[in-house]
Coordinates of C-alpha atoms and ligand atoms in Angstrom, one line a residue:
X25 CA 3.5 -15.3 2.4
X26 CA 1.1 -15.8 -0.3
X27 CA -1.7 -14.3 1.0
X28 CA -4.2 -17.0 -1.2
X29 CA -6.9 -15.7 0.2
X30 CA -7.9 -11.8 1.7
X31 CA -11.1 -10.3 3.4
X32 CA -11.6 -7.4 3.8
X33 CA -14.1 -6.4 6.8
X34 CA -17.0 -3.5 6.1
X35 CA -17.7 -3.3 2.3
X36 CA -18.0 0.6 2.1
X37 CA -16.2 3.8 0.4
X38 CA -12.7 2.2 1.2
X39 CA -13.3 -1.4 2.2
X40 CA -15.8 -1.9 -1.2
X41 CA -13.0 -0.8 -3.4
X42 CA -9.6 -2.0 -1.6
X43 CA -11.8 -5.9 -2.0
X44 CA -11.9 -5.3 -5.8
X45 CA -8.6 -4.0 -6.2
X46 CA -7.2 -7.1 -4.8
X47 CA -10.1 -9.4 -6.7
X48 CA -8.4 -7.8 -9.8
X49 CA -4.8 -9.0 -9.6
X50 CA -6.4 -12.3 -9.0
X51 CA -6.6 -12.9 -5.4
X52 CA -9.6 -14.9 -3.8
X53 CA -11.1 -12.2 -1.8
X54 CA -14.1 -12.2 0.5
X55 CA -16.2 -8.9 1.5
X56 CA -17.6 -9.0 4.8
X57 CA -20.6 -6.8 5.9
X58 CA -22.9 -7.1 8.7
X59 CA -25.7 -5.3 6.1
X60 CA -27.8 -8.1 4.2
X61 CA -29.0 -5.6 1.8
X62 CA -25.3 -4.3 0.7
X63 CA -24.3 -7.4 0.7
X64 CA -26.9 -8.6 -1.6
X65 CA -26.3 -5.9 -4.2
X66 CA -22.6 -6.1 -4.2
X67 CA -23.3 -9.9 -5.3
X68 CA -25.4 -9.2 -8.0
X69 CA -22.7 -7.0 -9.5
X70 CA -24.2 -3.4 -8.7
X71 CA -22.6 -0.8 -6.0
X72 CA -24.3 1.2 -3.6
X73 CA -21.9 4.0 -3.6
X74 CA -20.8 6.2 -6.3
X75 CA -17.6 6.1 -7.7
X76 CA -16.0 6.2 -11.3
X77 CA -14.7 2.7 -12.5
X78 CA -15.4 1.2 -9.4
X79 CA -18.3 -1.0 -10.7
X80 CA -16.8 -2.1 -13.7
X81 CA -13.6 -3.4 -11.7
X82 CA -16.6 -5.1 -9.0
X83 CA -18.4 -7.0 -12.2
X84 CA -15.0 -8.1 -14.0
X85 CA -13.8 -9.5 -10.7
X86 CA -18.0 -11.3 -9.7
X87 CA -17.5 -13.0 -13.2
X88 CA -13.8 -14.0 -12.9
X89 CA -14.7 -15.8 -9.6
X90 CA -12.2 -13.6 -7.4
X91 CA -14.8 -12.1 -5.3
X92 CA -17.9 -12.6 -3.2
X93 CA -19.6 -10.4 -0.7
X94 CA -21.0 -12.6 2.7
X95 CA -22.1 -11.3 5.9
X96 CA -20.2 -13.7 8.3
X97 CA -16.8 -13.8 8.6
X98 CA -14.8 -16.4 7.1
X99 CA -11.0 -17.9 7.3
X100 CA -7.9 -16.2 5.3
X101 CA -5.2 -15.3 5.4
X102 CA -5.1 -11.7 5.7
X103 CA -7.6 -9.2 7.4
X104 CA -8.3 -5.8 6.7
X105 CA -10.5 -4.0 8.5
X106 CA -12.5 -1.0 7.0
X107 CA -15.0 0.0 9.0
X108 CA -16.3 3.4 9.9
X109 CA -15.3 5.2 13.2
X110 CA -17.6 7.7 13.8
X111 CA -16.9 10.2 16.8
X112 CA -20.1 10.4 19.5
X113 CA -22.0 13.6 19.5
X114 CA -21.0 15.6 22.3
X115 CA -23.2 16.0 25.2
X116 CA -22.9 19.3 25.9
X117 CA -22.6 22.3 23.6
X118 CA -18.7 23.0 23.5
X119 CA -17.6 19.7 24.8
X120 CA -14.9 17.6 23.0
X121 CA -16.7 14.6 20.6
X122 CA -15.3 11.5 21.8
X123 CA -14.4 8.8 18.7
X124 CA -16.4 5.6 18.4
X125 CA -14.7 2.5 18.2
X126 CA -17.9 0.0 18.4
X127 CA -17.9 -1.2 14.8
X128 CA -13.7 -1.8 15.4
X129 CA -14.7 -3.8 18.5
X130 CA -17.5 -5.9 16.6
X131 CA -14.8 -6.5 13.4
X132 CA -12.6 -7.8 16.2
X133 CA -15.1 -9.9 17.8
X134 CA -16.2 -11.2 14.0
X135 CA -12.8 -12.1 12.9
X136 CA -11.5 -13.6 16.2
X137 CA -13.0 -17.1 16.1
X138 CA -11.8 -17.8 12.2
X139 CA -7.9 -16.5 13.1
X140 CA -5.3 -19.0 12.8
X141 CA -1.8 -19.1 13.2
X142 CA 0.4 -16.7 10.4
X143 CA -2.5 -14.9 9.7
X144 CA -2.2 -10.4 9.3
X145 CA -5.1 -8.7 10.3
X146 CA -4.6 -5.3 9.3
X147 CA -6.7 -2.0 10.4
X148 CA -7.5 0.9 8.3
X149 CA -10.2 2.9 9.6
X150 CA -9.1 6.3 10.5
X151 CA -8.5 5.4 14.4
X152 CA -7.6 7.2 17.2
X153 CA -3.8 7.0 18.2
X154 CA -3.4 3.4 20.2
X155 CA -6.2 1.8 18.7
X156 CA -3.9 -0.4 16.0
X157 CA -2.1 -2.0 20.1
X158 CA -6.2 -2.2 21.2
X159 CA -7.5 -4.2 18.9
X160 CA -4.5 -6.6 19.1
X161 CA -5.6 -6.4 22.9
X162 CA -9.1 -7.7 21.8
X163 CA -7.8 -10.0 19.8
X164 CA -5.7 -11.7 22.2
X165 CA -8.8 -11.8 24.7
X166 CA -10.3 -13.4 22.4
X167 CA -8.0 -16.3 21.4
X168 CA -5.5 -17.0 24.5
X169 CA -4.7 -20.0 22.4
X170 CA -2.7 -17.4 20.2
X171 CA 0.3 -15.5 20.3
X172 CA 0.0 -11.6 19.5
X173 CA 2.7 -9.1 18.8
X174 CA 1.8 -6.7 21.7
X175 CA 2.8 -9.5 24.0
X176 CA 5.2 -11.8 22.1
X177 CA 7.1 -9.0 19.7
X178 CA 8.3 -10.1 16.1
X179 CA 7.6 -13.9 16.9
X180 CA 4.0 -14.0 17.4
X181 CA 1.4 -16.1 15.5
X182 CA -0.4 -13.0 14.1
X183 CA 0.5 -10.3 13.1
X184 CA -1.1 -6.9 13.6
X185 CA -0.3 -3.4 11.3
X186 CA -2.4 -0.3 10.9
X187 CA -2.5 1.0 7.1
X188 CA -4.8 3.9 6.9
X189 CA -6.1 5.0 3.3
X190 CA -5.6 8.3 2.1
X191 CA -7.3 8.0 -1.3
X192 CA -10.1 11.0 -2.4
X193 CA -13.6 10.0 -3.1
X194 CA -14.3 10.3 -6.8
X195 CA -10.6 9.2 -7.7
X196 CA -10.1 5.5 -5.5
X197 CA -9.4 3.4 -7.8
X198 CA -6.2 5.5 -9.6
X199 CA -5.4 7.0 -6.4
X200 CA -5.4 3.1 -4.4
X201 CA -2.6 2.3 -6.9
X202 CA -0.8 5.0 -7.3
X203 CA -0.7 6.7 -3.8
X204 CA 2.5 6.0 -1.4
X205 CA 1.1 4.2 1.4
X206 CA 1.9 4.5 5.3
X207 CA 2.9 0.9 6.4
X208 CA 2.4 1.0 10.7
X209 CA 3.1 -3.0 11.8
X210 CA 3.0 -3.4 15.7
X211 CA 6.3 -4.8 15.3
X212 CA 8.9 -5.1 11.9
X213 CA 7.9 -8.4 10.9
X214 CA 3.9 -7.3 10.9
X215 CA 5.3 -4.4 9.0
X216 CA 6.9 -6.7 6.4
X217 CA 3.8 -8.8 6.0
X218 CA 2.0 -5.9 5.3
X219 CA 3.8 -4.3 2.5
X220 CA 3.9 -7.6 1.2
X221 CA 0.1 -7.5 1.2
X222 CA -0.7 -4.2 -0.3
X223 CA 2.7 -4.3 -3.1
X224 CA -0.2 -6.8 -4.6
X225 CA -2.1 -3.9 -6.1
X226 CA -0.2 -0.9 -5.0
X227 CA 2.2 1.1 -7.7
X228 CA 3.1 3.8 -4.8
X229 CA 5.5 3.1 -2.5
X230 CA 4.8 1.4 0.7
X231 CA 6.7 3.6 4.0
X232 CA 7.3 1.4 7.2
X233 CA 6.6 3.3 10.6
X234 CA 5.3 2.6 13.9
X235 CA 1.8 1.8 14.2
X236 CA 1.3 5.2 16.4
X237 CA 2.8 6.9 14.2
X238 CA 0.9 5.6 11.1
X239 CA -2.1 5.9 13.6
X240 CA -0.9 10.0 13.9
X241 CA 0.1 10.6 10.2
X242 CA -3.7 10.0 8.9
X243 CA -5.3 12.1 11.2
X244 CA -2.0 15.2 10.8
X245 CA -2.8 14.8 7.2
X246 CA -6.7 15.4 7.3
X247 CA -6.1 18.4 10.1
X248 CA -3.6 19.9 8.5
X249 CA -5.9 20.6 5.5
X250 CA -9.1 21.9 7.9
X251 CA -6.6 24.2 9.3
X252 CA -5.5 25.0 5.6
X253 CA -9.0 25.4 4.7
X254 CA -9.9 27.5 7.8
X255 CA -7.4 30.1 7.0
X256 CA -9.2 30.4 3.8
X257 CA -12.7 30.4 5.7
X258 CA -11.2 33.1 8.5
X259 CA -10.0 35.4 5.5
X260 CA -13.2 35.5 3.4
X261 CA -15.0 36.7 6.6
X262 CA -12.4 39.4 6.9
X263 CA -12.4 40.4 3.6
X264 CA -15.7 40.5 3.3
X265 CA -15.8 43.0 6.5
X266 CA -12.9 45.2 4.6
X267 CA -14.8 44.9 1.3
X268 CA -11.7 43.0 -0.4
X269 CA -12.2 40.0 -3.0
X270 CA -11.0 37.3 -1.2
X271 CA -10.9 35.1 -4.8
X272 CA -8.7 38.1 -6.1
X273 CA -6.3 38.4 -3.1
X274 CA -6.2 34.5 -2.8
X275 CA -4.7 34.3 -6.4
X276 CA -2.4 37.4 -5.7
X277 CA -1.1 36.5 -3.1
X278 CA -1.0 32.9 -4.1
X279 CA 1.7 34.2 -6.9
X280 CA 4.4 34.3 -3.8
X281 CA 6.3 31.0 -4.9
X282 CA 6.2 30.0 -1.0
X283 CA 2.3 30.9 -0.4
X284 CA -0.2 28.0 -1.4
X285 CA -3.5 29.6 0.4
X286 CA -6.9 27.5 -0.4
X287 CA -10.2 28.0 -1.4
X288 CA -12.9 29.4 0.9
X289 CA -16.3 27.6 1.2
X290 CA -19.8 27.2 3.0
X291 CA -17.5 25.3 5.5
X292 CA -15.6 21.4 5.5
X293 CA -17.6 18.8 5.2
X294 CA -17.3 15.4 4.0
X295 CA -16.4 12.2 6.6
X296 CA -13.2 12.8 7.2
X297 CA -11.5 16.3 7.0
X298 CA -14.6 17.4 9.3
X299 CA -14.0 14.2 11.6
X300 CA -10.7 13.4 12.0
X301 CA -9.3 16.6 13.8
X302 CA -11.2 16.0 16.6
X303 CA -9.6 12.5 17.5
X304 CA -6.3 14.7 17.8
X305 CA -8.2 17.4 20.1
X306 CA -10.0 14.5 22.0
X307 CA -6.1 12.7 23.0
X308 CA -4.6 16.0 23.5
X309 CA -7.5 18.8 24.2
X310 CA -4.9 21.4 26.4
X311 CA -2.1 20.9 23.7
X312 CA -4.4 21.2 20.0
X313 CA -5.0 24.5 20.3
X314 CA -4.7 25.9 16.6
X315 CA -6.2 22.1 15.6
X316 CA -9.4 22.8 17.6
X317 CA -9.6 26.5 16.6
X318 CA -9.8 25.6 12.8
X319 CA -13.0 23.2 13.5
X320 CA -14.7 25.8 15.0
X321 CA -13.8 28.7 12.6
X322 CA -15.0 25.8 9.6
X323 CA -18.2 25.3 11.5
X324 CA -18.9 29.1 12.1
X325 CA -18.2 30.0 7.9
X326 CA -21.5 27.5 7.7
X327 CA -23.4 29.7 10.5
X328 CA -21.9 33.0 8.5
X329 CA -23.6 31.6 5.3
X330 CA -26.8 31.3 7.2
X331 CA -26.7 34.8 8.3
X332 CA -25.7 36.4 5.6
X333 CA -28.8 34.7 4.0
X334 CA -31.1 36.4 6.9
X335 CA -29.9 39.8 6.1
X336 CA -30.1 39.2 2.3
X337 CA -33.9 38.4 2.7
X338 CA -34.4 41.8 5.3
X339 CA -32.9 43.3 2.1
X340 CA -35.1 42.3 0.2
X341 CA -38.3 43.5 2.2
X342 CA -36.6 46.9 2.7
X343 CA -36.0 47.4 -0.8
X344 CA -39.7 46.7 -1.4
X345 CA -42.5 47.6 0.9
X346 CA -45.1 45.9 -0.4
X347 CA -43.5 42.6 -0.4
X348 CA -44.2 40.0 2.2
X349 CA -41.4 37.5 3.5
X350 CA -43.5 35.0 2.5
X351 CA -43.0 35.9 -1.5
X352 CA -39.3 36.3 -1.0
X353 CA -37.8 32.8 -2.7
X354 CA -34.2 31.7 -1.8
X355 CA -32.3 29.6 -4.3
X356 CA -29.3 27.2 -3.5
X357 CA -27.3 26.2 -5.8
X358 CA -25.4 22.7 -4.9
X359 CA -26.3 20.6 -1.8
X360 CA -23.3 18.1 -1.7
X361 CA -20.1 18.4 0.6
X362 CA -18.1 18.8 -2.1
X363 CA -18.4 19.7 -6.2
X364 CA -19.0 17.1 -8.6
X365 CA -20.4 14.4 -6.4
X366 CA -23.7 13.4 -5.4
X367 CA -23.3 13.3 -1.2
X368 CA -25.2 14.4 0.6
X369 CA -23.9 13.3 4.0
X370 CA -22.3 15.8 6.3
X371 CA -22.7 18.6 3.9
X372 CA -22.4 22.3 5.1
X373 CA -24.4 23.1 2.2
X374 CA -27.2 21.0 3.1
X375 CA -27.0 22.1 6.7
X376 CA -27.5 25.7 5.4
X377 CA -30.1 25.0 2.9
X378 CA -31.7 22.9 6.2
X379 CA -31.1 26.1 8.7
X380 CA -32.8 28.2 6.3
X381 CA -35.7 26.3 4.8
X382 CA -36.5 25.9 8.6
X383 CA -36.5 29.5 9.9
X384 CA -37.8 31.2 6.0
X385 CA -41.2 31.4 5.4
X386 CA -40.9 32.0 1.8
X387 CA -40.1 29.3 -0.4
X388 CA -36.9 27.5 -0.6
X389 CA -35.3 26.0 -3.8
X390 CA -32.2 24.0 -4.6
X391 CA -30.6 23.6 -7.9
X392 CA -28.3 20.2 -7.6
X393 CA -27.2 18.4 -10.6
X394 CA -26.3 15.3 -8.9
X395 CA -29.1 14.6 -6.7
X396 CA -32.3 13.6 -8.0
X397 CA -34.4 13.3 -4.8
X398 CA -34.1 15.5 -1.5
X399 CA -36.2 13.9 1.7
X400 CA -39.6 15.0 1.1
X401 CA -39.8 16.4 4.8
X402 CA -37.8 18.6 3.8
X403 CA -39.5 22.3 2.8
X404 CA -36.9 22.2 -0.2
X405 CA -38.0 22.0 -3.8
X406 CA -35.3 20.8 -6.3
X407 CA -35.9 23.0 -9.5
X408 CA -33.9 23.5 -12.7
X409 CA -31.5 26.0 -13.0
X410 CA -34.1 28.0 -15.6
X411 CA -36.7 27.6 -13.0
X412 CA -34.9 28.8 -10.2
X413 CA -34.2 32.1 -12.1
X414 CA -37.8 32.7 -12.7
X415 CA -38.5 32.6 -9.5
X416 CA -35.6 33.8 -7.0
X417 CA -35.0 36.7 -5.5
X418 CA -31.8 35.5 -3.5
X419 CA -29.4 33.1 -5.1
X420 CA -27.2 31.3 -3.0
X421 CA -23.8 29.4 -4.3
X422 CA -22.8 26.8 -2.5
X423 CA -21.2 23.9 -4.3
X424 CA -18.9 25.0 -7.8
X425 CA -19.6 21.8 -9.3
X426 CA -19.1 22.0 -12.6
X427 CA -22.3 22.6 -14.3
X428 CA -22.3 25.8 -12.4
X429 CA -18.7 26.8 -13.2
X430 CA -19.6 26.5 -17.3
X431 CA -23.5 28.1 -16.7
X432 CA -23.6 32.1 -16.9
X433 CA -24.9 33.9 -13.4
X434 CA -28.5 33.7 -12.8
X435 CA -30.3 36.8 -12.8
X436 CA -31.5 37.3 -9.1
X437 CA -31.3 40.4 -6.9
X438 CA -29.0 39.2 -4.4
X439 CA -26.6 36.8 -5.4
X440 CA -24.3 35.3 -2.4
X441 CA -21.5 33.5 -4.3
X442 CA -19.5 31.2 -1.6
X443 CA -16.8 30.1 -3.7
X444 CA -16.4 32.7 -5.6
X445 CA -17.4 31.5 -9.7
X446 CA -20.0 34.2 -10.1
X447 CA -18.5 37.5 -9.1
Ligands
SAJ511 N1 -12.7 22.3 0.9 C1 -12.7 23.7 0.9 N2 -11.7 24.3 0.4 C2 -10.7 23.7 -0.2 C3 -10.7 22.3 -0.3 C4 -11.7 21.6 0.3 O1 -13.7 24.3 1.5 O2 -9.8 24.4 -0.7 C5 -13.9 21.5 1.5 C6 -14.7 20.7 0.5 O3 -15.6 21.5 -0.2 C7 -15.3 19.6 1.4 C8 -14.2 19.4 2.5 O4 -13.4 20.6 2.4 O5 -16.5 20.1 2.1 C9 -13.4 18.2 2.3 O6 -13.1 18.0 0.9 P1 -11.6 17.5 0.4 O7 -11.7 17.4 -1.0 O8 -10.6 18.3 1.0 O9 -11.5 16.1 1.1 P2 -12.3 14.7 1.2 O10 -13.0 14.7 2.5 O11 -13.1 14.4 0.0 O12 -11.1 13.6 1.3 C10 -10.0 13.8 2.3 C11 -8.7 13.7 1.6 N3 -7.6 14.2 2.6 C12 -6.7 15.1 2.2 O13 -6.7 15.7 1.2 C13 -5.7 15.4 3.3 C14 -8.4 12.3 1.2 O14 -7.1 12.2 0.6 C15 -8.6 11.3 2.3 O15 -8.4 10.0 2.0 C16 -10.0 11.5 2.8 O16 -10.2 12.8 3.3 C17 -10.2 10.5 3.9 O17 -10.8 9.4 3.7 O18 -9.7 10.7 5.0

C-alpha cells in the first residue's frame, strides 16, 4: 500500500503536527477541521498552538505543495482521526465523569461517505477501551455497501486500527519520530497497514497489539504517572504536617537505585494525565480503586494550595494589627499547567490563582512569563516580577518555569514555594 494520499481528521495538538510530519516525507496530506477560522490560519502558513519547530515544518510543507487544511472531508487513502475526547462534567459532586465520544461520532459521520474500498481509517484520540470496535460499528452503519473488520475479520474492505500518541507537548515533533509507537489493528492485516502507515515518518519502533489493548496501554500510561505524581502530592502534605522537606527527602530517598519518587506540585493538570484516569475508573469504578484515589488526592493538593493561601493572609493580619485584608497583596508566580509553556487550559495553578482572587479582597497579582494577557474578568493583574516584589506581602510559587528557577527569591513575608526552587 502506498498510501498516496493521508488525512488526517481535527487539526489540533496531535492531529496539526502528525499532518505535517507526513507532508514532510512528501505525502499529499489533507487536514480536516470543522473550525473555519483554524483552518484559515493553518493555510496561510501560521499555527494556532504553540510548539517548537512545528511551524517551520507546516510552512516548508504549504510551499512544497504536500499540505492543505479544508473543512470537509475529502477521499484517501488513509484516515487518522485526532480529535479531542473530552469526559462530561459529572452531575453530581462525587460522581464518576463519563468520557465524550461526540466529536469521534461526527469524524465517523464525516469520513463515511468519501470511504472506498482498501482504505485504513485509523483512531488516535485517547478513547475509552472498545471504542477503536465502535467506530468500525459506525462505520459500517454507515456504508452497508462495505465490508468491515469487526464483521468480516482480516478480509474486509477497510481496515480499522487504534494508534494512540504518546508524544509531550513542547517536544512533538522529535518525540513523533522517535517514540516506539503502539500499533492496535482490529484484526492483523489492519495492524500491518498501519505500521506501514506510520514507518513513513516514525524512527521508533512500531509494537503490534490488539486494539483493546492499545485502547488500555494509553490510558495505563497517563494513570500510572497521576498515581506517580499523587504519591508525590500525598507526601508533601505529610511532610509538611511533620515539618520535613519534602524536596530534601524526595532526593534522599530517590538515591535508593530502585526508588524513582516524583515531583510534588499545585496538582496535575494538563489534558491528558488529569483526563485519562477517569475513562479507566468510569469502565471499571468497583475494581480502580488506587486509580480513582490518586485523582482525588491530585485535585485536593490544588484545594491544599488554596488554603494554605487563607491562612498565610490570617497571618499576615495577626502579625499586624493595623492592617486591613484589603491591603494584604498575594502574588502568583506561574499560571500555566506545566513550566515552560504558555497554557493556560486545565491549569491547577490558574484554578488557585481563580479560587483566590475570588474569595481575597486584597489585590491579587500574577507573574507569568509566557502569557501576555489574562481574561480581563478576571480580578488578576499580571505584573513583572520587580513589581510584584514591591508590592506583595504573600508570594505564591506555582509553576518552576524557568525564569523563576534562574531569578533569586522575591523578598515577601510569606513565601509558599509549591515545587520547591525557593527554599
Ligand atoms: N507534574 C507534577 N509532577 C511531576 C510531573 C508532572 O506535578 O513530577 C504535573 C505537571 O505540572 C502537569 C501535569 O503533571 O500539571 C502533567 O504534566 P506532564 O508533563 O506529566 O504530562 P503532559 O500532560 O504534558 O503529557 C502527558 C505525557 N504522558 C506521560 O508522560 C505518561 C505525554 O507523553 C502524553 O502524550 C500526553 O500526556 C498525552 O497526550 O496523553
Amino acid at each position: 500500500m502506498s498510501f498516496d494520499k493521508i488525512s488526517v481528521i481535527g487539526l489540533g495538538y496531535i492531529g496539526l503536527p502528525t499532518a505535517a510530519m507526513f507532508a514532510s516525507r512528501k505525502k499529499n496530506v489533507v487536514g480536516v477541521d470543522i473550525n473555519h477560522k483554524i483552518v484559515e490560519t493553518i493555510n496561510s502558513g501560521k499555527i494556532h498552538i504553540s510548539e517548537p519547530e512545528l511551524e517551520d515544518l507546516l510552512q516548508t510543507a504549504l510551499s512544497e505543495g504536500c499540505f492543505r487544511a479544508v473543512t470537509k472531508t475529502e477521499p484517501a487513502d488513509a484516515f487518522i482521526i485526532a480529535v479531542p475526547t473530552p469526559f462530561l462534567p459529572a452531575k453530581e459532586e462525587g460522581a464518576i465523569p463519563k468520557p465524550d465520544l461526540a466529536f469521534i461520532d461526527s469524524a465517523t459521520k464525516a469520513i463515511a461517505p468519501v470511504l472506498k474500498k482498501g482504505d485504513l481509517v485509523i483512531l488516535e484520540s485517547t478513547s475509552p477501551v472498545g471504542t477503536t470496535e465502535q467506530l468500525a460499528k459506525w462505520l459500517a452503519c454507515e456504508r452497508p455497501d462495505l465490508t468491515f473488520p469487526h464483521t468480516h475479520g482480516i478480509g474486509s474492505d477497510i481496515r480499522v486500527a487504534y494508534c494512540p500518541e504518546r508524544v509531550l507537548p513542547g517536544q512533538v515533533v522529535r518525540e513523533l519520530v522517535e517514540n516506539d509507537r503502539i500499533i492496535g489493528g482490529l484484526t492483523k492485516s489492519c495492524s500491518e497497514f498501519a505500521v506501514e502507515l506510520y514507518k513513513i515518518f516514525v524512527d521508533g519502533e512500531c509494537i503490534v497489539t490488539n486494539a483493546r489493548t492499545a485502547e488500555m496501554a494509553k490510558l495505563t500510561e497517563n494513570a500510572s504517572r497521576d498515581v506517580s505524581i499523587a504519591f508525590a502530592n500525598e507526601l508533601s502534605i505529610i511532610c509538611d504536617k511533620l515539618e520535613i522537606n519534602v524536596w530534601e527527602l524526595i532526593s534522599l530517598t530517590n538515591r535508593h537505585p530502585r526508588v524513582n519518587i516524583l515531583q510534588p506540585g499545585p496538582g496535575v493538570g494538563g489534558h491528558c494525565i488529569a483526563v485519562d484516569p477517569w475513562f479507566i475508573i468510569n469502565a471499571a469504578p468497583d475494581e480502580a480503586k488506587l486509580i480513582s484515589t490518586a485523582r482525588k488526592v491530585n485535585n485536593l493538593k490544588t484545594k491544599w494550595v488554596v488554603e494554605k493561601v487563607k491562612i498565610a493572609i490570617n497571618d499576615i493580619l495577626q502579625s499586624n494589627s493595623r492592617m486591613t485584608i484589603e491591603e494584604v497583596v498575594v502574588a502568583f508566580y506561574g499560571l500555566t499547567f506545566k513550566a515552560d509553556i504558555d497554557d493556560l487550559r486545565e491549569s491547577p495553578s490558574m484554578l488557585i490563582a481563580e479560587s483566590v482572587s475570588e474569595f481575597h479582597k486584597g489585590k491579587v497579582l500574577a507573574i507569568e512569563p509566557n502569557v501576555k494577557h489574562l481574561n480581563p474578568s478576571l480580578n488578576i493583574d499580571l505584573v513583572s516580577f520587580d513589581v510584584a516584589e514591591t508590592q506583595a506581602d504573600i508570594g505564591v510559587l506555582l509553576v518552576d518555569h524557568k525564569e523563576f528557577k534562574e531569578s533569586r527569591k522575591p523578598g515577601v513575608n510569606i513565601l509558599i514555594d509549591t515545587k520547591g526552587i525557593w527554599l
